[in-house]
XYZ file of C-alpha atoms in Angstrom:
133
model
C 7.262 -47.324 -55.145
C 8.491 -44.644 -52.586
C 7.077 -46.735 -49.086
C 10.252 -49.088 -50.111
C 12.551 -46.092 -49.516
C 11.393 -44.876 -45.935
C 12.145 -46.698 -42.999
C 12.033 -49.471 -41.902
C 12.824 -50.823 -45.352
C 16.160 -49.009 -45.866
C 17.205 -50.880 -42.841
C 16.089 -53.990 -43.393
C 17.811 -53.862 -46.734
C 21.087 -52.999 -45.171
C 20.607 -55.704 -42.845
C 19.909 -58.487 -45.425
C 22.430 -57.028 -48.273
C 25.069 -57.510 -44.491
C 24.155 -60.729 -43.991
C 24.243 -62.030 -47.632
C 27.805 -61.089 -47.214
C 28.093 -64.158 -44.869
C 25.691 -67.079 -46.328
C 27.730 -70.252 -47.505
C 27.367 -71.393 -51.015
C 29.804 -72.850 -52.337
C 27.818 -74.986 -54.958
C 25.503 -72.389 -56.249
C 27.142 -68.974 -55.940
C 24.295 -67.361 -55.014
C 24.142 -65.860 -51.832
C 21.227 -64.686 -49.957
C 20.520 -62.544 -46.791
C 17.008 -62.073 -45.624
C 15.694 -59.620 -42.501
C 12.602 -58.986 -41.088
C 11.328 -56.723 -38.546
C 9.334 -57.902 -35.701
C 6.282 -56.795 -33.774
C 8.705 -55.793 -30.463
C 10.862 -53.784 -32.555
C 14.013 -56.520 -32.791
C 15.514 -57.266 -36.433
C 16.115 -60.770 -37.422
C 18.457 -61.856 -39.953
C 19.518 -65.210 -41.888
C 21.717 -66.015 -44.897
C 21.763 -69.177 -47.099
C 23.501 -72.108 -45.988
C 24.387 -74.787 -48.506
C 25.305 -78.548 -48.323
C 26.967 -80.798 -50.548
C 23.465 -83.377 -50.230
C 21.685 -80.224 -51.916
C 18.396 -81.398 -50.539
C 19.737 -80.380 -47.086
C 20.201 -76.457 -47.650
C 18.961 -73.942 -45.442
C 17.465 -70.982 -47.099
C 17.563 -67.674 -45.435
C 14.326 -67.712 -44.523
C 14.658 -70.534 -42.488
C 18.046 -69.514 -40.858
C 15.586 -65.728 -39.730
C 12.945 -68.090 -38.705
C 14.665 -69.956 -36.510
C 16.466 -66.795 -35.083
C 13.014 -65.155 -34.380
C 12.010 -68.527 -32.221
C 15.612 -68.949 -30.729
C 15.128 -65.232 -29.600
C 11.723 -65.883 -28.082
C 9.420 -65.591 -30.923
C 7.076 -62.908 -31.746
C 5.163 -61.976 -35.270
C 6.920 -60.956 -38.007
C 5.861 -57.664 -39.573
C 8.263 -56.657 -42.168
C 10.243 -58.906 -44.742
C 12.792 -58.436 -47.724
C 15.261 -60.583 -49.056
C 18.409 -60.134 -51.076
C 20.948 -61.814 -53.700
C 24.929 -60.848 -53.890
C 23.986 -58.200 -56.204
C 21.857 -56.923 -53.607
C 18.642 -57.373 -55.391
C 15.737 -57.533 -53.611
C 14.284 -61.181 -55.037
C 11.068 -63.396 -53.812
C 11.185 -66.129 -51.666
C 10.583 -69.490 -52.927
C 7.550 -71.458 -52.367
C 8.736 -73.199 -49.183
C 10.253 -70.037 -47.744
C 6.738 -68.291 -48.198
C 4.942 -71.234 -46.583
C 7.419 -70.584 -43.518
C 6.908 -66.256 -43.339
C 2.899 -66.977 -43.270
C 3.554 -69.283 -40.332
C 5.339 -66.743 -38.314
C 3.758 -63.452 -39.934
C 0.135 -63.967 -41.259
C -1.924 -62.317 -44.060
C -0.507 -58.914 -42.777
C 2.968 -59.577 -42.874
C 4.598 -56.837 -45.514
C 7.113 -58.293 -48.360
C 9.409 -56.414 -50.008
C 9.141 -57.977 -53.452
C 10.219 -57.175 -56.903
C 7.145 -56.016 -57.564
C 6.775 -53.582 -54.532
C 5.788 -54.144 -50.933
C 2.888 -56.791 -51.065
C 0.989 -58.028 -47.419
C 1.796 -61.900 -47.191
C -1.872 -62.597 -48.510
C -0.855 -61.614 -51.867
C 2.533 -63.225 -52.020
C 0.518 -66.650 -50.866
C -2.786 -66.419 -51.407
C -5.166 -68.619 -50.011
C -2.582 -69.799 -47.668
C -2.832 -72.610 -45.111
C -1.955 -71.924 -41.833
C -2.460 -73.310 -38.233
C -6.471 -72.343 -38.741
C -6.475 -75.197 -41.727
C -5.550 -77.885 -38.485
C -8.462 -76.835 -36.600
C -11.155 -79.770 -35.787
């Protein structure tokens, strides 16, 4: 897993750790930070934002994708998310779908098992091509 210790991973993990400190997680006490590299060189970040109505809580990946789109879009190329203990964690299923939409099969995801392409993180994914008639 030496690849994980090299740029851009080190910088992305640091960005995810920093943004996790800004998470709004008063109910679960489980802050999450996410960071990704965009194909134009930008780094986008997001943190989870909880809500008293639990179902409307926003995952860190939601904030990251919103930042990506608000900043002019592009394609995600590298992604990592961490918890409040700075551990690399796995995106939930809903967020894997969001990441697929904006990074596709080739998006590299740092997981607890190492760096994997998105098509291994979300095999047989449903994407825009499934909607073609």
